[in-house]
mmCIF file of C-alpha atoms in Angstrom:
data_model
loop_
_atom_site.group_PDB
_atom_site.id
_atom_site.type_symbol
_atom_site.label_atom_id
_atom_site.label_comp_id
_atom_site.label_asym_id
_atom_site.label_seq_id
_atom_site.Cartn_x
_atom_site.Cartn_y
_atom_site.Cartn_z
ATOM 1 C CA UNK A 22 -5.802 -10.585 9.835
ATOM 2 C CA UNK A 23 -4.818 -7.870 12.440
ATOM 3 C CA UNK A 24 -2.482 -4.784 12.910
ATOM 4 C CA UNK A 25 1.065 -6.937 13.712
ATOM 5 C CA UNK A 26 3.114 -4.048 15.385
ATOM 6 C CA UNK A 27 2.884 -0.801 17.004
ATOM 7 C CA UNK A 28 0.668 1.789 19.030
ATOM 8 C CA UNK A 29 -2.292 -0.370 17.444
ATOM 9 C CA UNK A 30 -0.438 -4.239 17.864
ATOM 10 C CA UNK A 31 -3.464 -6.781 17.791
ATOM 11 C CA UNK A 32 -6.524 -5.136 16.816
ATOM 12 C CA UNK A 33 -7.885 -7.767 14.561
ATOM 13 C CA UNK A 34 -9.157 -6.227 10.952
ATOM 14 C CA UNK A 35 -12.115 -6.992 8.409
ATOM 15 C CA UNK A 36 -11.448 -7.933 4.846
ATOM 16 C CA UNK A 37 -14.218 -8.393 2.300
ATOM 17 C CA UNK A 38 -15.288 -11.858 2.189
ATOM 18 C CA UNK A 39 -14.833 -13.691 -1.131
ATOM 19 C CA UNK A 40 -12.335 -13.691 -3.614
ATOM 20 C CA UNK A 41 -12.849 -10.210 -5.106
ATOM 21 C CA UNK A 42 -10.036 -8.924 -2.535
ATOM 22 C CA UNK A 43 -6.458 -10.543 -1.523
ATOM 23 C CA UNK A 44 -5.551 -9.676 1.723
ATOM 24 C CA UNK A 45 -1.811 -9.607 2.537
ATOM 25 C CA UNK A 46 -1.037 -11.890 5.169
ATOM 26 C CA UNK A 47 -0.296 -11.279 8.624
ATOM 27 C CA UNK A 48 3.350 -13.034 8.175
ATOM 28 C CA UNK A 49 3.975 -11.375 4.561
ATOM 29 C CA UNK A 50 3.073 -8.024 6.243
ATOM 30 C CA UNK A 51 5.129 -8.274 9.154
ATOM 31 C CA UNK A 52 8.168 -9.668 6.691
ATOM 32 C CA UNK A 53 7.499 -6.664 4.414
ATOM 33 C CA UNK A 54 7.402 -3.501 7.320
ATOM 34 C CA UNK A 55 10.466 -5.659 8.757
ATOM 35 C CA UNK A 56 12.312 -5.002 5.154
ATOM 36 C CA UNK A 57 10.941 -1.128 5.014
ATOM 37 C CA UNK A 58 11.083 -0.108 9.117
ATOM 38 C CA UNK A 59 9.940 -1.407 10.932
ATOM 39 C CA UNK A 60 9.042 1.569 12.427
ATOM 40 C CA UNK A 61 8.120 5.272 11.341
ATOM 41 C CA UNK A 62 8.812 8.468 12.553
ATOM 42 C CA UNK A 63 6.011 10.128 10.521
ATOM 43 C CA UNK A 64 5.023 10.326 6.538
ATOM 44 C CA UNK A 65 2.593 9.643 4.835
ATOM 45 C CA UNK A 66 1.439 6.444 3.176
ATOM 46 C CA UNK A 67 -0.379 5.733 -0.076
ATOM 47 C CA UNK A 68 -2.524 2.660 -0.849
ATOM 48 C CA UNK A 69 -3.655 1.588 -4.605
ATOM 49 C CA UNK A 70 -6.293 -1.301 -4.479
ATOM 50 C CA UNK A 71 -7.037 -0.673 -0.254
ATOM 51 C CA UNK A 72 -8.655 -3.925 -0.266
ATOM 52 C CA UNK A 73 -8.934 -3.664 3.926
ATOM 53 C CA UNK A 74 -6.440 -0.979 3.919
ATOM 54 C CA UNK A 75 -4.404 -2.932 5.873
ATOM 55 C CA UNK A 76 -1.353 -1.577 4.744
ATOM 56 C CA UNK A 77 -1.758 1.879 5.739
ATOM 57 C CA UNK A 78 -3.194 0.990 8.904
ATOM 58 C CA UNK A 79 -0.378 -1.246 9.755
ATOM 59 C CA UNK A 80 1.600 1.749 8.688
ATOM 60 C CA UNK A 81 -0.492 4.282 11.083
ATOM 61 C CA UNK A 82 0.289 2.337 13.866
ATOM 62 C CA UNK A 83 4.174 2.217 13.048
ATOM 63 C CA UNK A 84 4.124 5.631 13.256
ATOM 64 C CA UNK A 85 3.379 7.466 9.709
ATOM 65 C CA UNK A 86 0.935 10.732 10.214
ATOM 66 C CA UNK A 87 -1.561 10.001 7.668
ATOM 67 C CA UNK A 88 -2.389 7.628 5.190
ATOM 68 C CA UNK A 89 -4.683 7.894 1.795
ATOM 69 C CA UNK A 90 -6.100 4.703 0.271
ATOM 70 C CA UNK A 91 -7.553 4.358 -3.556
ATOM 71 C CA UNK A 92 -10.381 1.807 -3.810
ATOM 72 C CA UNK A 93 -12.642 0.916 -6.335
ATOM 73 C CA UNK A 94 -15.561 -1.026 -4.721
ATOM 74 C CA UNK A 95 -17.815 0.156 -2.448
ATOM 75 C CA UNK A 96 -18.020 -2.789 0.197
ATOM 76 C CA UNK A 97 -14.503 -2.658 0.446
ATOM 77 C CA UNK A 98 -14.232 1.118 1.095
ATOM 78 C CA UNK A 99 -17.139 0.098 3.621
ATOM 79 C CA UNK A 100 -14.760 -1.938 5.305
ATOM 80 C CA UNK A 101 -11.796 -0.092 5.447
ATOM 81 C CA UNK A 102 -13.631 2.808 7.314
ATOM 82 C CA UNK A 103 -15.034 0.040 9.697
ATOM 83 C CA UNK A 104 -10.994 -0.976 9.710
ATOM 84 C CA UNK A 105 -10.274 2.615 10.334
ATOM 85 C CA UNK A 106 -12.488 3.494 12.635
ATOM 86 C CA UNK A 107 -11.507 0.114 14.817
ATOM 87 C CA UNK A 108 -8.178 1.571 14.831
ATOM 88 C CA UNK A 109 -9.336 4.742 16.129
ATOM 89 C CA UNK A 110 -7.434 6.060 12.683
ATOM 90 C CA UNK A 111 -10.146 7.994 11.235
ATOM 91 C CA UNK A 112 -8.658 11.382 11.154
ATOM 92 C CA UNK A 113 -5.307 9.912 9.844
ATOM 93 C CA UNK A 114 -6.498 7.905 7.319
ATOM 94 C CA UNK A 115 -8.558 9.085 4.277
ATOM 95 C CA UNK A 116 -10.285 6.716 1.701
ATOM 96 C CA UNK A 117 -11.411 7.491 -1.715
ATOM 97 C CA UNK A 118 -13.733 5.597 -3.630
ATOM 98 C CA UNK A 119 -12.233 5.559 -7.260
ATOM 99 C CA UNK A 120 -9.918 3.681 -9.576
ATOM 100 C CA UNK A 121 -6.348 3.706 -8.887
ATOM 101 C CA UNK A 122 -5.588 5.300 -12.062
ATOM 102 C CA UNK A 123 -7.105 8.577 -10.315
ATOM 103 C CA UNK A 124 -4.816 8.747 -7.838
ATOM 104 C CA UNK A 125 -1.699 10.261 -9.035
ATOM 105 C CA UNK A 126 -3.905 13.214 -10.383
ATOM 106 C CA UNK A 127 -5.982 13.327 -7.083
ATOM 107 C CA UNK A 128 -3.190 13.541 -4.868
ATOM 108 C CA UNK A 129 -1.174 16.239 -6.799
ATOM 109 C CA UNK A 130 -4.338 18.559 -6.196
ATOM 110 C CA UNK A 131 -3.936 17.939 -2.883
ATOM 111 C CA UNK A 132 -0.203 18.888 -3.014
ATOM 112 C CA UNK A 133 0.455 15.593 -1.082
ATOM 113 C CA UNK A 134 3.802 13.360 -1.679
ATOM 114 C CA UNK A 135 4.450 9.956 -0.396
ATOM 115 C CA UNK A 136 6.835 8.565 1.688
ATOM 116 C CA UNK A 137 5.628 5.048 1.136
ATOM 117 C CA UNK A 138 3.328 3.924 -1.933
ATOM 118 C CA UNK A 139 1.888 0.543 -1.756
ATOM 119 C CA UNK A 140 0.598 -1.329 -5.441
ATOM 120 C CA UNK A 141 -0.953 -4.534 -4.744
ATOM 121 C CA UNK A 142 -3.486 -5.005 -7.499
ATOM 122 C CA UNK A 143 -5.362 -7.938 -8.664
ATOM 123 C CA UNK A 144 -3.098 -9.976 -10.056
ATOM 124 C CA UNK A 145 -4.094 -11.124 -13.446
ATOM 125 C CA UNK A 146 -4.207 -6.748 -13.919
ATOM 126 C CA UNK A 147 0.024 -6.280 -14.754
ATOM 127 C CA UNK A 148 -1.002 -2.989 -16.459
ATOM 128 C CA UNK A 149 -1.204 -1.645 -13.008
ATOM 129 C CA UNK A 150 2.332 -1.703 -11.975
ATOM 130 C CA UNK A 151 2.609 0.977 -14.294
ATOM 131 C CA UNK A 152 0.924 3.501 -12.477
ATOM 132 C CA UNK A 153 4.219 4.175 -10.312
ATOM 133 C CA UNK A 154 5.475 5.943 -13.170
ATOM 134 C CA UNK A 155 2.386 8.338 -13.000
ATOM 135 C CA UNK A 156 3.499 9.198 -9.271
ATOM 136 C CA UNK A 157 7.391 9.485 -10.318
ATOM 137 C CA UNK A 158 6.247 11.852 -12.985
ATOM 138 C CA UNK A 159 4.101 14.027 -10.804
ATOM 139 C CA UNK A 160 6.773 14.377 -8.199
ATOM 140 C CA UNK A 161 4.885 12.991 -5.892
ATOM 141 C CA UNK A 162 7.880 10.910 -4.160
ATOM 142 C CA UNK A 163 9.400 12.463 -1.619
ATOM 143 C CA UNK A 164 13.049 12.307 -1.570
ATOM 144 C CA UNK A 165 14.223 9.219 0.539
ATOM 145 C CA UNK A 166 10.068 7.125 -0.721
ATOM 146 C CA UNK A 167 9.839 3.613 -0.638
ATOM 147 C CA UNK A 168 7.685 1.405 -3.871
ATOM 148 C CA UNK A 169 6.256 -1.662 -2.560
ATOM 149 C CA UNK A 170 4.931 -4.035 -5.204
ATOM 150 C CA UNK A 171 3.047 -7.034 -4.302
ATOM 151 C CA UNK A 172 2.750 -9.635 -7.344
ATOM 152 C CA UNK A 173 2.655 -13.029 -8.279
ATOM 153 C CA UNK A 174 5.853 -14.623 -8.337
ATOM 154 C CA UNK A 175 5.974 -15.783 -11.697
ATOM 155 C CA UNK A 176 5.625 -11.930 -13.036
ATOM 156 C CA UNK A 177 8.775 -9.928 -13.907
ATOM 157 C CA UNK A 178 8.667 -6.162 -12.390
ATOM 158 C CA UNK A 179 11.192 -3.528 -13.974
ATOM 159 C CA UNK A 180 14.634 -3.271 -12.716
ATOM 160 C CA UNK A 181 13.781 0.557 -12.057
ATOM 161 C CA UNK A 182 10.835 2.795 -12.545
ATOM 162 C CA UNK A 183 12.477 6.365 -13.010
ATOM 163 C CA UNK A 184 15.439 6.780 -10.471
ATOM 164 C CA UNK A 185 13.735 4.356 -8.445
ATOM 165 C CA UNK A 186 15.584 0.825 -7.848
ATOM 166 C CA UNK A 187 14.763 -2.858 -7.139
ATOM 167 C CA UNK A 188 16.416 -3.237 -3.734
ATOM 168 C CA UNK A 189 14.692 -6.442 -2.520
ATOM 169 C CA UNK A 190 12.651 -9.220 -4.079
ATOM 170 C CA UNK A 191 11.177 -12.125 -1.608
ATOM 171 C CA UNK A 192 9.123 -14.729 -2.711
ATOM 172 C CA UNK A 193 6.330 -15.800 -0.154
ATOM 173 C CA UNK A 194 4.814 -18.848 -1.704
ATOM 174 C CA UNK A 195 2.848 -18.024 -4.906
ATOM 175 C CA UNK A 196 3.572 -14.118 -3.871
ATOM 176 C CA UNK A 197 6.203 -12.030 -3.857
ATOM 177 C CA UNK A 198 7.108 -8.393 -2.616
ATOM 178 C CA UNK A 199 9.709 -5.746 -4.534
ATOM 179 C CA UNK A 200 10.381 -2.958 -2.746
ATOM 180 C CA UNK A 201 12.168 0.112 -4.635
ATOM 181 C CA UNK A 202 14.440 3.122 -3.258
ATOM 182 C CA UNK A 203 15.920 6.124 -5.036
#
């Protein structure tokens, strides 16, 4: 696993070893910011289940400003600041150590809205997908955001959450990506 594109192209990245994580792929990633891009000219990017916070650092290196990544288990918060600081990212990205169901509330203190919002939870965990809404209802979209939702294949996502709209759906062998736009 490495960053695929941009200021950062190559740097290869950590993930927690086991099963307890599910990294995205270096071809699914490059695919996905491909669909969403490629490129950035600023933003800011939100990760639910960080995992190695690949996502936002492949993000940070396509050009969004800063980055904020939700995750639950220690080790892998360990790693994405070892990620992070590999990158030379540390001042862009910021990593809290909490459930994803936080974050909606956490980030509306902070008066922050996203331009991109990543959900990629553990699969068997469909409750999850639900936690979009919580950002929709905040207001914490900004105008022209992007939803990506990494799943299983087999599982049905909404049509829509709020005035947001299934655009794409690719299936990547047993995963697949939907990406949503107002």
């Amino acid at each position: 696993m490495r960053i695929v594109s941009g200021s950062r192209r190559g740097i290869p990245l950590k993930a927690l070893p086991g099963d307890t994580t599910r990294p995205t792929t270096d071809k699914v990633k490059e695919s996905l910011f491909n669909m969403i891009g490629p490129y950035f000219d600023g933003g800011t990017a939100v990760e639910l289940f960080g995992g190695s916070g690949s996502l936002s650092l492949e993000a940070l290196s396509r050009g969004a400003d800063q980055a904020y990544v939700f995750e639950r288990n220690a080790k892998a918060c360990a790693i994405i600041k070892e990620n992070a600081e590999k990158c030379r990212f540390v001042d862009e990205l910021a990593i809290f150590r909490t459930d994803a169901r936080n974050a909606a509330k956490k980030l509306k203190t902070m008066d922050v809205q996203a331009d991109l919002l990543f959900v990629d939870p553990p699969y068997a965990k469909t409750e999850f997908y639900g936690l979009v809404n919580d950002f929709i209802e905040l207001e914490l979209m900004a105008p022209e955001a992007i939803i990506v939702c990494e799943h299983d294949k087999k599982m049905e996502l909404p049509e829509s959450y709020g005035d947001f709209s299934r655009v794409k759906h690719v299936v990547y062998g047993s995963s697949a990506i939907s990406i949503y736009r107002k």
